[in-house]
Amino acid sequence: MEAIKNKKMKSGQILDKRKKIIELYKKKMPVMKIVEKSGLSWPAVNTAIKLYVAGGMDALPPKMGKTQGSGRILSPEQEDEIKNILYTMKPQEIGIIYFEGTYTRAPKEDELINEISENLMNNLPTKELWATMRKKLHGDYPQALWCRDSVKELITLKSGKELSPRGVSKYLLRWGFPKTKQNQRPIARCSQEIQWWLNDKPLSDESSKIYWLYRERLKTETKRSIISATDNHRKVLWTVIQGNFSQKKQIEFLHALARQSRQRITVIRNDYKHYTKKS
């Protein structure tokens, strides 16, 4: 009889087969006879018997799929370190810069000195040299807000492992960050006046970048919230606010958003609750 492979059976079917194997085993039937009678392969029969001998009937149910957390790339210690950085620091404070279209680690002092020495040997003009070095050290513009790409670089910096964008999103969701509403614009929740303005005013004005603002509480023990801005290309910039979302913190976020956008910005929010102060 042709042996039946476990991969072709569901977990319930495998369990039924193992129970029949054990019934035959209790009757002191030889293993090869059990193989012939059950239609399973010798390794499958042997596995069932070993499980029964070690743990009885309770050990027979097959373990299907991955156990929770078994597929994680980061260790618990690495996760805690990265979470703490996201909660308390900015990308520029941890040495992550945006340089020539990518997020990367700022060079260390000794690396920078070596590069300066090599360029001086090539007779590069001093003014151009220092301008290039400053850009490599601080990036194209300040990074005060996080995005998925800068978090990806942070994970690589702290763990040496490179995750896919989807993997980064899964970790952020696991750490309590709300799921990014990249496909949702709060037009329907805006006041009627705002909706009229959106219908009458085109949002393709190149002199102004449009951002849709969200604020949500983080699922942490201490009081924290995340404020995020999503542009029309679905890129999300965000930061974590400790405690109350005060007037000063609102202004700091808007300044950081304007600096990181490097142009005039238009901010759209579905209510007036947090942006009513004159300043």
PDB file of C-alpha atoms in Angstrom:
ATOM      1  CA  MET A   1       0.000   0.000   0.000  1.00  0.00           C
ATOM      2  CA  GLU A   2       1.312   3.478  -0.900  1.00  0.00           C
ATOM      3  CA  ALA A   3       2.302   5.486   2.178  1.00  0.00           C
ATOM      4  CA  ILE A   4       0.170   8.549   2.938  1.00  0.00           C
ATOM      5  CA  LYS A   5       2.118  11.743   3.619  1.00  0.00           C
ATOM      6  CA  ASN A   6       1.119  13.866   6.609  1.00  0.00           C
ATOM      7  CA  LYS A   7       1.449  17.034   4.534  1.00  0.00           C
ATOM      8  CA  LYS A   8      -1.603  16.039   2.508  1.00  0.00           C
ATOM      9  CA  MET A   9      -3.791  15.674   5.604  1.00  0.00           C
ATOM     10  CA  LYS A  10      -5.366  18.179   7.945  1.00  0.00           C
ATOM     11  CA  SER A  11      -4.536  18.207  11.657  1.00  0.00           C
ATOM     12  CA  GLY A  12      -7.742  16.368  12.590  1.00  0.00           C
ATOM     13  CA  GLN A  13      -7.032  13.619  10.082  1.00  0.00           C
ATOM     14  CA  ILE A  14      -3.460  13.238  11.340  1.00  0.00           C
ATOM     15  CA  LEU A  15      -4.733  12.926  14.923  1.00  0.00           C
ATOM     16  CA  ASP A  16      -7.223  10.199  13.934  1.00  0.00           C
ATOM     17  CA  LYS A  17      -4.472   8.263  12.146  1.00  0.00           C
ATOM     18  CA  ARG A  18      -2.169   8.529  15.172  1.00  0.00           C
ATOM     19  CA  LYS A  19      -4.890   7.258  17.496  1.00  0.00           C
ATOM     20  CA  LYS A  20      -5.362   4.194  15.274  1.00  0.00           C
ATOM     21  CA  ILE A  21      -1.595   3.640  15.287  1.00  0.00           C
ATOM     22  CA  ILE A  22      -1.567   3.661  19.088  1.00  0.00           C
ATOM     23  CA  GLU A  23      -4.493   1.204  19.210  1.00  0.00           C
ATOM     24  CA  LEU A  24      -2.451  -1.214  17.089  1.00  0.00           C
ATOM     25  CA  TYR A  25       0.678  -0.465  19.129  1.00  0.00           C
ATOM     26  CA  LYS A  26      -1.156  -1.355  22.363  1.00  0.00           C
ATOM     27  CA  LYS A  27      -1.996  -4.710  20.805  1.00  0.00           C
ATOM     28  CA  LYS A  28       1.788  -5.227  20.486  1.00  0.00           C
ATOM     29  CA  MET A  29       1.654  -5.287  16.717  1.00  0.00           C
ATOM     30  CA  PRO A  30       5.100  -4.935  15.017  1.00  0.00           C
ATOM     31  CA  VAL A  31       5.897  -1.482  13.663  1.00  0.00           C
ATOM     32  CA  MET A  32       6.199  -2.601  10.012  1.00  0.00           C
ATOM     33  CA  LYS A  33       2.835  -4.340  10.329  1.00  0.00           C
ATOM     34  CA  ILE A  34       1.342  -1.057  11.644  1.00  0.00           C
ATOM     35  CA  VAL A  35       2.873   0.750   8.644  1.00  0.00           C
ATOM     36  CA  GLU A  36       1.226  -1.717   6.285  1.00  0.00           C
ATOM     37  CA  LYS A  37      -2.153  -1.629   8.040  1.00  0.00           C
ATOM     38  CA  SER A  38      -2.349   2.168   8.545  1.00  0.00           C
ATOM     39  CA  GLY A  39      -1.066   3.190   5.126  1.00  0.00           C
ATOM     40  CA  LEU A  40       1.311   5.726   6.718  1.00  0.00           C
ATOM     41  CA  SER A  41       5.056   5.911   6.227  1.00  0.00           C
ATOM     42  CA  TRP A  42       7.470   4.405   8.756  1.00  0.00           C
ATOM     43  CA  PRO A  43       8.637   7.875  10.016  1.00  0.00           C
ATOM     44  CA  ALA A  44       4.997   8.907  10.595  1.00  0.00           C
ATOM     45  CA  VAL A  45       4.233   5.725  12.551  1.00  0.00           C
ATOM     46  CA  ASN A  46       7.465   5.984  14.516  1.00  0.00           C
ATOM     47  CA  THR A  47       6.724   9.639  15.374  1.00  0.00           C
ATOM     48  CA  ALA A  48       3.258   8.755  16.692  1.00  0.00           C
ATOM     49  CA  ILE A  49       4.637   5.981  18.886  1.00  0.00           C
ATOM     50  CA  LYS A  50       7.429   8.206  20.252  1.00  0.00           C
ATOM     51  CA  LEU A  51       4.937  10.947  21.113  1.00  0.00           C
ATOM     52  CA  TYR A  52       2.689   8.455  22.906  1.00  0.00           C
ATOM     53  CA  VAL A  53       5.556   6.926  24.880  1.00  0.00           C
ATOM     54  CA  ALA A  54       6.813  10.380  25.936  1.00  0.00           C
ATOM     55  CA  GLY A  55       3.515  12.100  26.751  1.00  0.00           C
ATOM     56  CA  GLY A  56       0.581   9.729  26.358  1.00  0.00           C
ATOM     57  CA  MET A  57      -2.525  10.466  24.302  1.00  0.00           C
ATOM     58  CA  ASP A  58      -2.296  14.209  25.083  1.00  0.00           C
ATOM     59  CA  ALA A  59       0.933  14.426  23.059  1.00  0.00           C
ATOM     60  CA  LEU A  60      -0.627  13.126  19.829  1.00  0.00           C
ATOM     61  CA  PRO A  61      -2.304  16.305  18.417  1.00  0.00           C
ATOM     62  CA  PRO A  62      -0.014  17.733  15.690  1.00  0.00           C
ATOM     63  CA  LYS A  63       1.423  21.239  15.995  1.00  0.00           C
ATOM     64  CA  MET A  64       0.402  23.102  12.867  1.00  0.00           C
ATOM     65  CA  GLY A  65       1.931  26.412  11.810  1.00  0.00           C
ATOM     66  CA  LYS A  66       4.140  28.731  13.824  1.00  0.00           C
ATOM     67  CA  THR A  67       3.709  29.363  17.513  1.00  0.00           C
ATOM     68  CA  GLN A  68       3.029  32.944  18.534  1.00  0.00           C
ATOM     69  CA  GLY A  69       6.203  35.020  18.332  1.00  0.00           C
ATOM     70  CA  SER A  70       8.296  32.261  16.745  1.00  0.00           C
ATOM     71  CA  GLY A  71       8.631  34.182  13.480  1.00  0.00           C
ATOM     72  CA  ARG A  72       9.894  37.403  15.033  1.00  0.00           C
ATOM     73  CA  ILE A  73      13.255  38.660  13.834  1.00  0.00           C
ATOM     74  CA  LEU A  74      13.997  40.955  16.803  1.00  0.00           C
ATOM     75  CA  SER A  75      14.670  39.718  20.302  1.00  0.00           C
ATOM     76  CA  PRO A  76      12.503  41.045  23.185  1.00  0.00           C
ATOM     77  CA  GLU A  77      15.474  43.145  24.382  1.00  0.00           C
ATOM     78  CA  GLN A  78      15.904  44.724  20.941  1.00  0.00           C
ATOM     79  CA  GLU A  79      12.182  45.442  20.716  1.00  0.00           C
ATOM     80  CA  ASP A  80      12.191  47.190  24.108  1.00  0.00           C
ATOM     81  CA  GLU A  81      15.199  49.331  23.138  1.00  0.00           C
ATOM     82  CA  ILE A  82      13.694  50.392  19.804  1.00  0.00           C
ATOM     83  CA  LYS A  83      10.286  51.127  21.360  1.00  0.00           C
ATOM     84  CA  ASN A  84      11.901  53.331  24.001  1.00  0.00           C
ATOM     85  CA  ILE A  85      13.735  55.298  21.296  1.00  0.00           C
ATOM     86  CA  LEU A  86      10.527  55.823  19.311  1.00  0.00           C
ATOM     87  CA  TYR A  87       8.705  57.002  22.437  1.00  0.00           C
ATOM     88  CA  THR A  88      11.358  59.429  23.684  1.00  0.00           C
ATOM     89  CA  MET A  89      13.713  60.482  20.863  1.00  0.00           C
ATOM     90  CA  LYS A  90      13.780  61.938  17.350  1.00  0.00           C
ATOM     91  CA  PRO A  91      15.572  60.433  14.333  1.00  0.00           C
ATOM     92  CA  GLN A  92      18.208  63.177  14.332  1.00  0.00           C
ATOM     93  CA  GLU A  93      18.995  62.507  18.013  1.00  0.00           C
ATOM     94  CA  ILE A  94      19.797  58.860  17.307  1.00  0.00           C
ATOM     95  CA  GLY A  95      21.969  59.674  14.279  1.00  0.00           C
ATOM     96  CA  ILE A  96      19.508  58.901  11.476  1.00  0.00           C
ATOM     97  CA  ILE A  97      19.618  61.353   8.574  1.00  0.00           C
ATOM     98  CA  TYR A  98      17.971  61.787   5.179  1.00  0.00           C
ATOM     99  CA  PHE A  99      20.722  62.051   2.578  1.00  0.00           C
ATOM    100  CA  GLU A 100      20.318  62.037  -1.204  1.00  0.00           C
ATOM    101  CA  GLY A 101      16.924  60.340  -1.210  1.00  0.00           C
ATOM    102  CA  THR A 102      17.489  57.654   1.443  1.00  0.00           C
ATOM    103  CA  TYR A 103      17.464  57.318   5.223  1.00  0.00           C
ATOM    104  CA  THR A 104      20.844  56.313   6.562  1.00  0.00           C
ATOM    105  CA  ARG A 105      23.124  56.489   9.587  1.00  0.00           C
ATOM    106  CA  ALA A 106      25.177  59.646  10.004  1.00  0.00           C
ATOM    107  CA  PRO A 107      28.929  58.921   9.724  1.00  0.00           C
ATOM    108  CA  LYS A 108      30.937  58.589  12.905  1.00  0.00           C
ATOM    109  CA  GLU A 109      33.636  61.127  13.752  1.00  0.00           C
ATOM    110  CA  ASP A 110      36.554  58.881  12.796  1.00  0.00           C
ATOM    111  CA  GLU A 111      34.875  57.935   9.498  1.00  0.00           C
ATOM    112  CA  LEU A 112      34.350  61.609   8.703  1.00  0.00           C
ATOM    113  CA  ILE A 113      37.980  62.493   9.506  1.00  0.00           C
ATOM    114  CA  ASN A 114      39.237  59.718   7.220  1.00  0.00           C
ATOM    115  CA  GLU A 115      37.013  60.925   4.386  1.00  0.00           C
ATOM    116  CA  ILE A 116      38.160  64.533   4.856  1.00  0.00           C
ATOM    117  CA  SER A 117      41.804  63.397   4.718  1.00  0.00           C
ATOM    118  CA  GLU A 118      41.224  61.454   1.503  1.00  0.00           C
ATOM    119  CA  ASN A 119      39.437  64.397  -0.142  1.00  0.00           C
ATOM    120  CA  LEU A 120      42.181  66.834   0.878  1.00  0.00           C
ATOM    121  CA  MET A 121      44.703  64.579  -0.826  1.00  0.00           C
ATOM    122  CA  ASN A 122      42.626  64.927  -4.011  1.00  0.00           C
ATOM    123  CA  ASN A 123      42.833  68.749  -3.733  1.00  0.00           C
ATOM    124  CA  LEU A 124      39.080  69.303  -3.350  1.00  0.00           C
ATOM    125  CA  PRO A 125      38.326  73.016  -2.655  1.00  0.00           C
ATOM    126  CA  THR A 126      37.977  73.620   1.098  1.00  0.00           C
ATOM    127  CA  LYS A 127      34.605  75.442   0.960  1.00  0.00           C
ATOM    128  CA  GLU A 128      33.044  72.694  -1.163  1.00  0.00           C
ATOM    129  CA  LEU A 129      34.604  70.020   1.052  1.00  0.00           C
ATOM    130  CA  TRP A 130      33.156  71.352   4.287  1.00  0.00           C
ATOM    131  CA  ALA A 131      29.739  71.912   2.699  1.00  0.00           C
ATOM    132  CA  THR A 132      29.718  68.271   1.574  1.00  0.00           C
ATOM    133  CA  MET A 133      30.870  67.020   4.975  1.00  0.00           C
ATOM    134  CA  ARG A 134      28.201  69.027   6.820  1.00  0.00           C
ATOM    135  CA  LYS A 135      25.550  67.584   4.533  1.00  0.00           C
ATOM    136  CA  LYS A 136      26.802  64.046   5.154  1.00  0.00           C
ATOM    137  CA  LEU A 137      26.814  64.661   8.901  1.00  0.00           C
ATOM    138  CA  HIS A 138      23.386  66.316   9.230  1.00  0.00           C
ATOM    139  CA  GLY A 139      21.571  65.196   6.068  1.00  0.00           C
ATOM    140  CA  ASP A 140      19.612  67.217   3.535  1.00  0.00           C
ATOM    141  CA  TYR A 141      17.270  68.633   6.209  1.00  0.00           C
ATOM    142  CA  PRO A 142      16.483  68.016   9.920  1.00  0.00           C
ATOM    143  CA  GLN A 143      14.651  64.795  10.813  1.00  0.00           C
ATOM    144  CA  ALA A 144      12.462  65.578  13.811  1.00  0.00           C
ATOM    145  CA  LEU A 145       9.569  63.314  12.777  1.00  0.00           C
ATOM    146  CA  TRP A 146       9.520  59.551  12.259  1.00  0.00           C
ATOM    147  CA  CYS A 147       8.300  57.687   9.204  1.00  0.00           C
ATOM    148  CA  ARG A 148       8.307  54.010   8.280  1.00  0.00           C
ATOM    149  CA  ASP A 149      11.595  54.322   6.357  1.00  0.00           C
ATOM    150  CA  SER A 150      13.430  55.978   9.262  1.00  0.00           C
ATOM    151  CA  VAL A 151      12.077  53.300  11.659  1.00  0.00           C
ATOM    152  CA  LYS A 152      13.393  50.674   9.228  1.00  0.00           C
ATOM    153  CA  GLU A 153      16.846  52.284   9.420  1.00  0.00           C
ATOM    154  CA  LEU A 154      16.608  52.434  13.237  1.00  0.00           C
ATOM    155  CA  ILE A 155      15.895  48.679  13.381  1.00  0.00           C
ATOM    156  CA  THR A 156      18.905  48.003  11.129  1.00  0.00           C
ATOM    157  CA  LEU A 157      21.074  50.290  13.261  1.00  0.00           C
ATOM    158  CA  LYS A 158      20.135  48.586  16.538  1.00  0.00           C
ATOM    159  CA  SER A 159      19.834  44.956  15.412  1.00  0.00           C
ATOM    160  CA  GLY A 160      21.897  44.666  12.240  1.00  0.00           C
ATOM    161  CA  LYS A 161      18.845  43.144  10.522  1.00  0.00           C
ATOM    162  CA  GLU A 162      17.028  44.641   7.553  1.00  0.00           C
ATOM    163  CA  LEU A 163      13.248  44.290   7.549  1.00  0.00           C
ATOM    164  CA  SER A 164      10.825  44.726   4.675  1.00  0.00           C
ATOM    165  CA  PRO A 165       8.431  47.716   4.793  1.00  0.00           C
ATOM    166  CA  ARG A 166       5.608  45.298   5.627  1.00  0.00           C
ATOM    167  CA  GLY A 167       7.675  43.795   8.454  1.00  0.00           C
ATOM    168  CA  VAL A 168       8.281  47.268   9.905  1.00  0.00           C
ATOM    169  CA  SER A 169       4.543  48.021   9.761  1.00  0.00           C
ATOM    170  CA  LYS A 170       3.759  44.784  11.617  1.00  0.00           C
ATOM    171  CA  TYR A 171       6.223  45.627  14.406  1.00  0.00           C
ATOM    172  CA  LEU A 172       4.811  49.154  14.765  1.00  0.00           C
ATOM    173  CA  LEU A 173       1.303  47.710  15.104  1.00  0.00           C
ATOM    174  CA  ARG A 174       2.528  45.178  17.676  1.00  0.00           C
ATOM    175  CA  TRP A 175       4.197  47.951  19.697  1.00  0.00           C
ATOM    176  CA  GLY A 176       0.904  49.777  20.140  1.00  0.00           C
ATOM    177  CA  PHE A 177       1.105  52.279  17.296  1.00  0.00           C
ATOM    178  CA  PRO A 178      -2.255  52.705  15.548  1.00  0.00           C
ATOM    179  CA  LYS A 179      -2.697  51.249  12.107  1.00  0.00           C
ATOM    180  CA  THR A 180      -1.808  53.833   9.498  1.00  0.00           C
ATOM    181  CA  LYS A 181      -4.915  55.279   7.854  1.00  0.00           C
ATOM    182  CA  GLN A 182      -3.139  55.713   4.533  1.00  0.00           C
ATOM    183  CA  ASN A 183      -6.267  55.216   2.445  1.00  0.00           C
ATOM    184  CA  GLN A 184      -8.552  57.358   4.580  1.00  0.00           C
ATOM    185  CA  ARG A 185      -8.929  61.090   4.212  1.00  0.00           C
ATOM    186  CA  PRO A 186     -11.265  62.641   6.765  1.00  0.00           C
ATOM    187  CA  ILE A 187     -13.324  64.549   4.189  1.00  0.00           C
ATOM    188  CA  ALA A 188     -16.579  62.920   5.248  1.00  0.00           C
ATOM    189  CA  ARG A 189     -15.971  63.849   8.897  1.00  0.00           C
ATOM    190  CA  CYS A 190     -15.022  67.457   8.151  1.00  0.00           C
ATOM    191  CA  SER A 191     -17.445  70.299   8.656  1.00  0.00           C
ATOM    192  CA  GLN A 192     -19.598  71.323   5.699  1.00  0.00           C
ATOM    193  CA  GLU A 193     -17.525  74.501   5.268  1.00  0.00           C
ATOM    194  CA  ILE A 194     -14.305  72.483   4.987  1.00  0.00           C
ATOM    195  CA  GLN A 195     -15.919  70.132   2.451  1.00  0.00           C
ATOM    196  CA  TRP A 196     -17.043  73.111   0.348  1.00  0.00           C
ATOM    197  CA  TRP A 197     -13.506  74.487   0.469  1.00  0.00           C
ATOM    198  CA  LEU A 198     -12.051  71.134  -0.598  1.00  0.00           C
ATOM    199  CA  ASN A 199     -14.462  70.938  -3.525  1.00  0.00           C
ATOM    200  CA  ASP A 200     -13.840  74.522  -4.674  1.00  0.00           C
ATOM    201  CA  LYS A 201     -10.064  74.700  -4.094  1.00  0.00           C
ATOM    202  CA  PRO A 202      -7.895  72.221  -6.046  1.00  0.00           C
ATOM    203  CA  LEU A 203      -5.294  70.423  -3.910  1.00  0.00           C
ATOM    204  CA  SER A 204      -2.679  70.326  -6.669  1.00  0.00           C
ATOM    205  CA  ASP A 205      -1.135  73.708  -5.890  1.00  0.00           C
ATOM    206  CA  GLU A 206       2.630  73.104  -6.164  1.00  0.00           C
ATOM    207  CA  SER A 207       3.414  75.975  -3.773  1.00  0.00           C
ATOM    208  CA  SER A 208       1.652  74.215  -0.877  1.00  0.00           C
ATOM    209  CA  LYS A 209       1.909  70.617   0.357  1.00  0.00           C
ATOM    210  CA  ILE A 210      -1.297  69.127   1.760  1.00  0.00           C
ATOM    211  CA  TYR A 211      -1.278  67.133   5.013  1.00  0.00           C
ATOM    212  CA  TRP A 212      -4.131  65.332   6.754  1.00  0.00           C
ATOM    213  CA  LEU A 213      -3.684  65.290  10.529  1.00  0.00           C
ATOM    214  CA  TYR A 214      -4.595  62.542  13.006  1.00  0.00           C
ATOM    215  CA  ARG A 215      -4.109  62.247  16.743  1.00  0.00           C
ATOM    216  CA  GLU A 216      -4.590  58.979  18.614  1.00  0.00           C
ATOM    217  CA  ARG A 217      -3.743  57.550  22.019  1.00  0.00           C
ATOM    218  CA  LEU A 218      -1.015  54.924  22.177  1.00  0.00           C
ATOM    219  CA  LYS A 219      -1.682  51.647  23.951  1.00  0.00           C
ATOM    220  CA  THR A 220       0.953  52.155  26.666  1.00  0.00           C
ATOM    221  CA  GLU A 221       0.943  52.234  30.454  1.00  0.00           C
ATOM    222  CA  THR A 222       1.901  55.913  30.643  1.00  0.00           C
ATOM    223  CA  LYS A 223      -0.065  58.655  28.904  1.00  0.00           C
ATOM    224  CA  ARG A 224       1.242  58.944  25.358  1.00  0.00           C
ATOM    225  CA  SER A 225      -0.341  59.882  22.059  1.00  0.00           C
ATOM    226  CA  ILE A 226       0.843  59.915  18.467  1.00  0.00           C
ATOM    227  CA  ILE A 227       0.219  62.817  16.127  1.00  0.00           C
ATOM    228  CA  SER A 228       0.691  62.018  12.453  1.00  0.00           C
ATOM    229  CA  ALA A 229       0.452  63.862   9.142  1.00  0.00           C
ATOM    230  CA  THR A 230      -0.354  62.011   5.906  1.00  0.00           C
ATOM    231  CA  ASP A 231       0.350  63.644   2.549  1.00  0.00           C
ATOM    232  CA  ASN A 232      -1.438  62.958  -0.727  1.00  0.00           C
ATOM    233  CA  HIS A 233       1.245  60.405  -1.646  1.00  0.00           C
ATOM    234  CA  ARG A 234       0.313  58.413   1.497  1.00  0.00           C
ATOM    235  CA  LYS A 235       3.603  59.067   3.268  1.00  0.00           C
ATOM    236  CA  VAL A 236       3.083  59.431   7.025  1.00  0.00           C
ATOM    237  CA  LEU A 237       5.232  61.584   9.327  1.00  0.00           C
ATOM    238  CA  TRP A 238       4.651  61.276  13.062  1.00  0.00           C
ATOM    239  CA  THR A 239       5.941  61.840  16.556  1.00  0.00           C
ATOM    240  CA  VAL A 240       5.039  60.651  20.048  1.00  0.00           C
ATOM    241  CA  ILE A 241       3.694  63.181  22.552  1.00  0.00           C
ATOM    242  CA  GLN A 242       4.311  62.561  26.253  1.00  0.00           C
ATOM    243  CA  GLY A 243       1.457  63.690  28.496  1.00  0.00           C
ATOM    244  CA  ASN A 244      -1.024  66.351  27.396  1.00  0.00           C
ATOM    245  CA  PHE A 245      -0.998  67.693  23.849  1.00  0.00           C
ATOM    246  CA  SER A 246      -0.284  71.291  24.874  1.00  0.00           C
ATOM    247  CA  GLN A 247      -0.220  74.420  22.730  1.00  0.00           C
ATOM    248  CA  LYS A 248       3.598  74.438  22.780  1.00  0.00           C
ATOM    249  CA  LYS A 249       3.797  70.830  21.556  1.00  0.00           C
ATOM    250  CA  GLN A 250       1.328  71.583  18.768  1.00  0.00           C
ATOM    251  CA  ILE A 251       3.487  74.445  17.523  1.00  0.00           C
ATOM    252  CA  GLU A 252       6.660  72.331  17.765  1.00  0.00           C
ATOM    253  CA  PHE A 253       5.036  69.613  15.664  1.00  0.00           C
ATOM    254  CA  LEU A 254       3.865  72.053  12.985  1.00  0.00           C
ATOM    255  CA  HIS A 255       7.316  73.675  12.796  1.00  0.00           C
ATOM    256  CA  ALA A 256       8.951  70.234  12.464  1.00  0.00           C
ATOM    257  CA  LEU A 257       6.443  69.266   9.767  1.00  0.00           C
ATOM    258  CA  ALA A 258       7.156  72.459   7.815  1.00  0.00           C
ATOM    259  CA  ARG A 259      10.956  71.994   8.089  1.00  0.00           C
ATOM    260  CA  GLN A 260      10.792  68.360   7.018  1.00  0.00           C
ATOM    261  CA  SER A 261       8.490  69.235   4.099  1.00  0.00           C
ATOM    262  CA  ARG A 262      10.802  72.078   3.025  1.00  0.00           C
ATOM    263  CA  GLN A 263       7.924  74.084   1.567  1.00  0.00           C
ATOM    264  CA  ARG A 264       4.698  75.857   2.445  1.00  0.00           C
ATOM    265  CA  ILE A 265       2.165  73.410   3.911  1.00  0.00           C
ATOM    266  CA  THR A 266      -1.617  73.256   4.228  1.00  0.00           C
ATOM    267  CA  VAL A 267      -2.878  71.243   7.196  1.00  0.00           C
ATOM    268  CA  ILE A 268      -6.381  69.736   7.118  1.00  0.00           C
ATOM    269  CA  ARG A 269      -8.031  68.384  10.228  1.00  0.00           C
ATOM    270  CA  ASN A 270     -11.583  67.173  10.742  1.00  0.00           C
ATOM    271  CA  ASP A 271     -12.176  69.343  13.835  1.00  0.00           C
ATOM    272  CA  TYR A 272     -10.923  72.485  15.572  1.00  0.00           C
ATOM    273  CA  LYS A 273     -10.327  70.979  19.006  1.00  0.00           C
ATOM    274  CA  HIS A 274      -6.513  71.191  19.156  1.00  0.00           C
ATOM    275  CA  TYR A 275      -5.788  74.162  16.856  1.00  0.00           C
ATOM    276  CA  THR A 276      -7.785  77.126  18.131  1.00  0.00           C
ATOM    277  CA  LYS A 277      -5.067  79.160  19.857  1.00  0.00           C
ATOM    278  CA  LYS A 278      -3.981  82.376  18.175  1.00  0.00           C
ATOM    279  CA  SER A 279      -0.267  81.471  18.303  1.00  0.00           C
TER     280      SER A 279
END
